[in-house]
Coordinates of N, CA and C in Angstrom, one line a residue:
A9 N 22.7 105.2 -96.6 CA 21.8 105.6 -95.6 C 20.4 105.9 -96.2
F10 N 19.4 105.6 -95.5 CA 18.0 105.8 -96.0 C 17.7 107.3 -95.8
P11 N 16.8 107.8 -96.6 CA 16.5 109.3 -96.4 C 15.8 109.6 -95.0
T12 N 15.2 108.6 -94.4 CA 14.5 108.9 -93.2 C 15.5 108.9 -92.0
E13 N 16.6 108.2 -92.2 CA 17.6 108.1 -91.1 C 18.5 109.3 -91.1
Q14 N 18.9 109.7 -89.9 CA 19.8 110.9 -89.8 C 21.2 110.4 -89.7
V15 N 22.0 110.9 -90.6 CA 23.4 110.5 -90.6 C 24.2 111.6 -89.9
R16 N 25.0 111.2 -88.9 CA 25.8 112.3 -88.2 C 27.2 112.3 -88.8
R17 N 27.6 113.4 -89.2 CA 29.0 113.6 -89.7 C 29.7 114.6 -88.9
D18 N 31.1 114.5 -88.9 CA 31.9 115.4 -88.2 C 31.7 116.8 -88.8
R19 N 31.6 117.0 -90.1 CA 31.5 118.3 -90.7 C 30.3 118.2 -91.7
P20 N 29.6 119.3 -91.9 CA 28.6 119.3 -92.9 C 29.2 119.3 -94.3
P21 N 28.4 118.9 -95.3 CA 28.9 118.9 -96.6 C 29.4 120.3 -97.0
Q22 N 30.4 120.3 -97.9 CA 31.0 121.6 -98.3 C 30.0 122.5 -98.9
Q23 N 29.9 123.7 -98.4 CA 29.0 124.7 -99.0 C 29.9 125.9 -99.1
P24 N 29.5 126.9 -99.9 CA 30.3 128.1 -100.0 C 30.3 128.7 -98.6
T25 N 31.4 129.0 -98.0 CA 31.5 129.5 -96.7 C 31.3 131.0 -96.6
M26 N 30.6 131.4 -95.6 CA 30.4 132.8 -95.4 C 31.6 133.4 -94.8
G27 N 32.1 134.5 -95.3 CA 33.3 135.1 -94.8 C 33.1 135.8 -93.5
R28 N 34.2 136.1 -92.8 CA 34.2 136.8 -91.6 C 33.7 138.2 -91.9
M29 N 33.2 138.9 -90.8 CA 32.6 140.2 -91.1 C 33.5 141.3 -91.4
H30 N 34.7 141.4 -90.7 CA 35.6 142.5 -91.0 C 37.0 142.1 -91.3
T31 N 37.2 140.8 -91.7 CA 38.5 140.3 -92.1 C 38.3 139.5 -93.4
P32 N 39.3 139.3 -94.2 CA 39.2 138.6 -95.4 C 39.1 137.1 -95.3
G33 N 39.3 136.5 -94.1 CA 39.4 135.1 -93.9 C 38.1 134.4 -94.1
K34 N 38.2 133.1 -94.6 CA 37.0 132.3 -94.7 C 37.2 130.9 -94.0
G35 N 38.0 131.0 -92.9 CA 38.4 129.7 -92.3 C 37.3 128.9 -91.8
I36 N 37.4 127.5 -91.8 CA 36.4 126.6 -91.3 C 37.0 125.9 -90.1
S37 N 38.1 126.3 -89.6 CA 38.7 125.6 -88.4 C 37.8 125.8 -87.2
R38 N 37.5 124.7 -86.5 CA 36.6 124.7 -85.4 C 36.8 123.4 -84.6
S39 N 36.3 123.4 -83.3 CA 36.4 122.2 -82.5 C 35.2 121.3 -82.8
A40 N 35.4 120.1 -82.6 CA 34.3 119.1 -82.9 C 34.0 118.4 -81.6
L41 N 32.7 118.3 -81.3 CA 32.2 117.6 -80.1 C 32.4 116.1 -80.3
P42 N 32.6 115.3 -79.2 CA 32.8 113.9 -79.3 C 31.5 113.3 -79.9
Y43 N 31.7 112.2 -80.6 CA 30.5 111.5 -81.2 C 29.6 110.9 -80.1
V44 N 30.1 110.4 -79.1 CA 29.3 109.8 -78.0 C 28.8 111.0 -77.2
R45 N 27.5 111.0 -77.0 CA 26.8 112.2 -76.3 C 26.7 112.0 -74.8
H46 N 26.9 110.8 -74.3 CA 26.7 110.7 -72.8 C 28.1 110.8 -72.2
A47 N 28.1 111.1 -70.9 CA 29.4 111.3 -70.2 C 30.1 110.0 -70.0
P48 N 31.4 110.0 -69.9 CA 32.1 108.7 -69.7 C 31.8 108.2 -68.3
G49 N 32.0 106.9 -68.1 CA 31.7 106.2 -66.8 C 32.5 106.8 -65.6
W50 N 33.8 107.1 -65.8 CA 34.6 107.6 -64.7 C 34.1 109.0 -64.3
L51 N 33.5 109.8 -65.2 CA 33.0 111.1 -64.8 C 31.6 111.0 -64.1
K52 N 30.8 110.0 -64.5 CA 29.5 109.8 -63.9 C 29.7 109.3 -62.4
N53 N 30.8 108.5 -62.2 CA 31.1 108.1 -60.8 C 31.7 109.2 -60.0
S54 N 32.3 110.2 -60.6 CA 32.9 111.3 -59.8 C 31.9 112.4 -59.4
F55 N 31.0 112.7 -60.4 CA 30.1 113.8 -60.1 C 28.6 113.4 -60.4
T56 N 27.7 113.9 -59.6 CA 26.3 113.8 -60.0 C 25.9 115.1 -60.7
A57 N 24.7 115.0 -61.3 CA 24.2 116.2 -62.0 C 23.9 117.4 -61.0
S58 N 23.4 117.0 -59.8 CA 23.1 118.1 -58.8 C 24.4 118.7 -58.3
E59 N 25.5 118.0 -58.2 CA 26.8 118.6 -57.8 C 27.3 119.6 -58.8
V60 N 27.2 119.2 -60.1 CA 27.6 120.1 -61.2 C 26.8 121.4 -61.2
V61 N 25.5 121.2 -61.0 CA 24.6 122.4 -60.9 C 25.0 123.3 -59.8
E62 N 25.3 122.7 -58.6 CA 25.8 123.5 -57.5 C 27.0 124.3 -57.8
H63 N 28.0 123.6 -58.5 CA 29.2 124.3 -58.8 C 28.9 125.5 -59.8
I64 N 28.0 125.3 -60.8 CA 27.7 126.3 -61.7 C 27.0 127.5 -61.0
V65 N 26.1 127.2 -60.1 CA 25.4 128.3 -59.4 C 26.4 129.0 -58.5
K66 N 27.3 128.3 -57.9 CA 28.3 129.0 -57.0 C 29.2 129.9 -57.8
Y67 N 29.7 129.5 -59.0 CA 30.5 130.3 -59.8 C 29.7 131.5 -60.4
A68 N 28.5 131.3 -60.7 CA 27.6 132.4 -61.2 C 27.4 133.4 -60.2
K69 N 27.2 133.0 -59.0 CA 27.0 134.0 -57.9 C 28.3 134.8 -57.6
K70 N 29.5 134.3 -58.0 CA 30.7 135.0 -57.9 C 30.8 136.0 -59.0
G71 N 30.0 135.9 -60.0 CA 30.0 136.9 -61.1 C 30.6 136.4 -62.4
L72 N 30.9 135.1 -62.5 CA 31.5 134.6 -63.7 C 30.5 134.4 -64.8
T73 N 31.0 134.5 -66.1 CA 30.1 134.3 -67.2 C 30.0 132.8 -67.5
P74 N 29.0 132.4 -68.3 CA 28.9 131.0 -68.6 C 30.1 130.4 -69.3
S75 N 30.8 131.1 -70.1 CA 31.9 130.5 -70.8 C 33.1 130.4 -69.8
K76 N 33.3 131.3 -68.9 CA 34.3 131.2 -67.9 C 34.0 130.0 -66.9
I77 N 32.7 129.8 -66.6 CA 32.3 128.7 -65.8 C 32.6 127.4 -66.4
G78 N 32.4 127.3 -67.7 CA 32.7 126.1 -68.5 C 34.2 125.8 -68.5
V79 N 35.0 126.9 -68.7 CA 36.5 126.7 -68.7 C 37.0 126.2 -67.3
I80 N 36.4 126.8 -66.2 CA 36.8 126.3 -64.9 C 36.4 124.9 -64.6
L81 N 35.2 124.5 -65.0 CA 34.7 123.2 -64.8 C 35.6 122.2 -65.7
R82 N 36.0 122.6 -66.9 CA 36.8 121.7 -67.7 C 38.2 121.6 -67.1
D83 N 38.8 122.7 -66.7 CA 40.2 122.7 -66.3 C 40.4 122.1 -64.9
S84 N 39.6 122.5 -64.0 CA 39.8 122.1 -62.6 C 39.0 120.9 -62.2
R85 N 37.9 120.6 -62.8 CA 37.1 119.5 -62.4 C 37.1 118.3 -63.4
G86 N 37.6 118.6 -64.6 CA 37.6 117.5 -65.6 C 36.3 117.3 -66.3
I87 N 35.3 118.3 -66.2 CA 34.0 118.1 -66.8 C 34.1 118.8 -68.2
A88 N 34.2 118.1 -69.3 CA 34.4 118.7 -70.6 C 33.1 119.2 -71.1
Q89 N 32.0 118.4 -71.0 CA 30.7 118.9 -71.5 C 29.7 118.8 -70.3
V90 N 29.2 119.9 -69.9 CA 28.2 119.9 -68.8 C 26.9 119.3 -69.2
K91 N 26.6 119.4 -70.5 CA 25.3 118.9 -71.0 C 25.3 117.4 -71.0
S92 N 26.4 116.7 -71.1 CA 26.4 115.3 -71.1 C 26.1 114.7 -69.7
L93 N 26.5 115.5 -68.7 CA 26.2 115.1 -67.3 C 24.8 115.5 -66.8
T94 N 24.5 116.8 -67.0 CA 23.2 117.3 -66.5 C 22.0 117.3 -67.4
G95 N 22.3 117.2 -68.7 CA 21.2 117.2 -69.7 C 20.9 118.6 -70.1
N96 N 21.5 119.6 -69.5 CA 21.2 121.0 -69.9 C 22.6 121.7 -70.0
K97 N 22.5 122.8 -70.9 CA 23.7 123.6 -71.0 C 23.8 124.6 -69.8
I98 N 25.0 125.2 -69.7 CA 25.3 126.1 -68.5 C 24.3 127.2 -68.5
L99 N 24.1 127.9 -69.7 CA 23.2 129.0 -69.7 C 21.7 128.6 -69.4
R100 N 21.3 127.5 -69.8 CA 19.9 127.0 -69.5 C 19.8 126.8 -68.0
I101 N 20.8 126.2 -67.4 CA 20.8 126.0 -65.9 C 20.7 127.3 -65.2
L102 N 21.5 128.3 -65.7 CA 21.5 129.7 -65.0 C 20.1 130.3 -65.2
R103 N 19.5 130.2 -66.4 CA 18.2 130.8 -66.6 C 17.2 130.1 -65.7
A104 N 17.3 128.8 -65.5 CA 16.3 128.1 -64.6 C 16.5 128.6 -63.2
K105 N 17.7 128.9 -62.8 CA 17.9 129.4 -61.4 C 17.8 130.9 -61.3
G106 N 17.5 131.6 -62.4 CA 17.3 133.1 -62.4 C 18.6 133.8 -62.3
L107 N 19.8 133.2 -62.7 CA 21.1 133.9 -62.6 C 21.7 134.3 -63.9
A108 N 20.9 134.2 -65.0 CA 21.5 134.6 -66.3 C 21.4 136.1 -66.4
S109 N 22.3 136.7 -67.2 CA 22.4 138.1 -67.4 C 21.3 138.5 -68.4
E110 N 20.9 139.8 -68.3 CA 19.9 140.3 -69.2 C 20.3 140.3 -70.7
I111 N 21.6 140.7 -70.9 CA 22.0 140.7 -72.3 C 23.0 139.5 -72.5
P112 N 23.0 138.9 -73.7 CA 23.8 137.8 -73.9 C 25.3 138.1 -73.8
E113 N 26.1 137.0 -73.5 CA 27.5 137.2 -73.2 C 28.3 137.8 -74.4
D114 N 28.0 137.3 -75.6 CA 28.8 137.8 -76.7 C 28.5 139.3 -77.0
L115 N 27.3 139.7 -76.9 CA 26.9 141.1 -77.0 C 27.6 141.9 -75.9
Y116 N 27.6 141.4 -74.7 CA 28.2 142.1 -73.5 C 29.7 142.3 -73.8
C117 N 30.4 141.3 -74.3 CA 31.8 141.4 -74.6 C 32.1 142.5 -75.7
L118 N 31.2 142.5 -76.7 CA 31.4 143.6 -77.7 C 31.2 145.0 -77.2
I119 N 30.2 145.1 -76.3 CA 29.9 146.4 -75.7 C 31.1 146.8 -74.8
K120 N 31.6 145.9 -74.1 CA 32.7 146.2 -73.2 C 34.0 146.6 -74.1
K121 N 34.2 146.0 -75.2 CA 35.3 146.3 -76.1 C 35.1 147.7 -76.6
A122 N 33.8 148.0 -77.0 CA 33.6 149.4 -77.6 C 33.8 150.5 -76.5
V123 N 33.4 150.2 -75.3 CA 33.6 151.1 -74.2 C 35.1 151.4 -74.0
N124 N 35.9 150.3 -74.0 CA 37.3 150.4 -73.8 C 38.0 151.2 -74.9
V125 N 37.5 151.0 -76.2 CA 38.1 151.7 -77.3 C 37.7 153.2 -77.2
R126 N 36.5 153.5 -76.8 CA 36.0 154.9 -76.6 C 36.8 155.6 -75.5
K127 N 37.1 154.9 -74.4 CA 38.0 155.5 -73.4 C 39.4 155.8 -74.0
H128 N 39.9 154.9 -74.8 CA 41.2 155.1 -75.4 C 41.2 156.3 -76.3
M129 N 40.0 156.4 -77.0 CA 39.9 157.6 -78.0 C 39.9 158.9 -77.3
E130 N 39.3 158.9 -76.0 CA 39.3 160.2 -75.3 C 40.7 160.6 -74.9
R131 N 41.6 159.6 -74.6 CA 43.0 159.9 -74.2 C 43.8 160.2 -75.4
N132 N 43.5 159.5 -76.6 CA 44.4 159.6 -77.8 C 43.5 160.1 -78.9
R133 N 43.3 161.4 -79.0 CA 42.4 161.9 -80.0 C 42.9 161.7 -81.5
K134 N 44.2 161.6 -81.7 CA 44.6 161.5 -83.1 C 44.7 160.0 -83.6
D135 N 44.3 159.1 -82.8 CA 44.4 157.7 -83.2 C 43.2 157.3 -84.1
T136 N 43.5 157.5 -85.4 CA 42.4 157.3 -86.4 C 42.1 155.9 -86.6
D137 N 43.1 155.0 -86.4 CA 42.8 153.6 -86.6 C 41.8 153.1 -85.6
S138 N 42.0 153.5 -84.3 CA 41.0 153.0 -83.3 C 39.6 153.6 -83.6
K139 N 39.6 154.8 -84.2 CA 38.3 155.3 -84.6 C 37.6 154.4 -85.6
F140 N 38.4 153.9 -86.6 CA 37.8 153.0 -87.6 C 37.4 151.7 -87.0
R141 N 38.3 151.2 -86.1 CA 38.0 149.9 -85.4 C 36.7 150.0 -84.5
L142 N 36.5 151.2 -83.9 CA 35.3 151.4 -83.1 C 34.1 151.3 -84.0
I143 N 34.1 151.9 -85.2 CA 33.0 151.8 -86.1 C 32.7 150.4 -86.5
L144 N 33.7 149.6 -86.7 CA 33.5 148.1 -87.0 C 32.9 147.4 -85.8
I145 N 33.4 147.7 -84.6 CA 32.9 147.0 -83.4 C 31.4 147.4 -83.2
E146 N 31.1 148.7 -83.4 CA 29.7 149.1 -83.2 C 28.8 148.5 -84.3
S147 N 29.3 148.3 -85.5 CA 28.5 147.7 -86.5 C 28.2 146.2 -86.1
R148 N 29.2 145.5 -85.5 CA 28.9 144.2 -85.1 C 27.9 144.2 -83.9
I149 N 28.0 145.2 -83.1 CA 27.0 145.2 -82.0 C 25.6 145.4 -82.5
H150 N 25.4 146.3 -83.5 CA 24.1 146.5 -84.1 C 23.6 145.3 -84.8
R151 N 24.5 144.6 -85.5 CA 24.1 143.3 -86.2 C 23.6 142.3 -85.2
L152 N 24.4 142.1 -84.2 CA 24.1 141.1 -83.2 C 22.8 141.4 -82.4
A153 N 22.6 142.7 -82.1 CA 21.4 143.2 -81.4 C 20.2 142.9 -82.3
R154 N 20.3 143.1 -83.6 CA 19.2 142.9 -84.6 C 18.9 141.4 -84.5
Y155 N 19.9 140.5 -84.5 CA 19.6 139.1 -84.4 C 18.9 138.7 -83.1
Y156 N 19.4 139.3 -82.0 CA 18.8 138.9 -80.7 C 17.4 139.5 -80.5
K157 N 17.1 140.6 -81.2 CA 15.7 141.1 -81.2 C 14.8 140.2 -82.0
R158 N 15.3 139.7 -83.1 CA 14.5 138.9 -84.0 C 14.2 137.5 -83.3
T159 N 15.2 137.0 -82.5 CA 15.0 135.7 -81.8 C 14.4 135.9 -80.4
R160 N 14.0 137.2 -80.1 CA 13.3 137.5 -78.9 C 14.1 137.3 -77.6
V161 N 15.5 137.4 -77.7 CA 16.3 137.3 -76.5 C 16.4 138.7 -75.9
L162 N 16.4 139.7 -76.7 CA 16.4 141.1 -76.3 C 15.0 141.7 -76.5
P163 N 14.5 142.6 -75.7 CA 13.2 143.2 -76.0 C 13.3 144.1 -77.3
P164 N 12.2 144.2 -78.0 CA 12.2 145.0 -79.3 C 12.6 146.5 -79.1
T165 N 12.5 147.0 -77.9 CA 12.8 148.4 -77.7 C 14.3 148.6 -77.3
W166 N 15.0 147.5 -77.1 CA 16.4 147.6 -76.7 C 17.2 148.3 -77.8
K167 N 18.1 149.2 -77.4 CA 18.9 149.9 -78.4 C 20.3 150.2 -77.8
Y168 N 21.3 150.0 -78.6 CA 22.7 150.3 -78.1 C 22.9 151.8 -78.4
E169 N 23.3 152.5 -77.3 CA 23.7 153.9 -77.4 C 25.1 154.0 -76.7
S170 N 26.0 154.6 -77.4 CA 27.4 154.7 -76.9 C 27.5 155.5 -75.6
S171 N 26.5 156.5 -75.5 CA 26.6 157.3 -74.3 C 26.2 156.5 -73.0
T172 N 25.3 155.5 -73.1 CA 24.9 154.8 -72.0 C 25.5 153.4 -71.9
A173 N 26.4 153.1 -72.8 CA 27.0 151.8 -72.9 C 27.9 151.4 -71.7
S174 N 28.5 152.4 -71.1 CA 29.4 152.2 -69.9 C 28.6 151.7 -68.7
T175 N 27.3 152.1 -68.6 CA 26.5 151.7 -67.5 C 26.1 150.2 -67.7
L176 N 25.9 149.8 -69.0 CA 25.6 148.3 -69.2 C 26.8 147.4 -68.8
V177 N 28.0 147.9 -69.0 CA 29.2 147.1 -68.8 C 29.6 147.1 -67.3
S178 N 29.4 148.2 -66.6 CA 29.9 148.3 -65.2 C 29.2 147.3 -64.3

């Protein structure tokens, strides 16, 4: 291949893999998107882009997260990749319609997990392992928040506080 041409591969060249944050694993297992980027013909005949957007908006108004919307569209409607049909990802569609949440979904899930562990700690004072796990969860929250502040997804004044975390999740 010429240097100016882009060669698409299933996996990037082997580089030293960055390990997981709080486990010893360095696994590279992951799913791979199909090489063909456009939707198959049978799917184009079944759904139009506007129908898919309507489904996404309907599920978002019910309170589902973008990943759950994607799972429902994949399992019940047979739409594996929304982007191949609509040209936009689910979260971009939700942002355009004004239905996206203020905090990103992965950060929301971590905060929810921390709130649940904190509730558990109130009931079980002597559970030192969950105290340690809570520290690890909150360090992941701080790292992710730092990233989202740097990429301007979160405002620079946003701060995670365990006392107000339950109001973010509710």
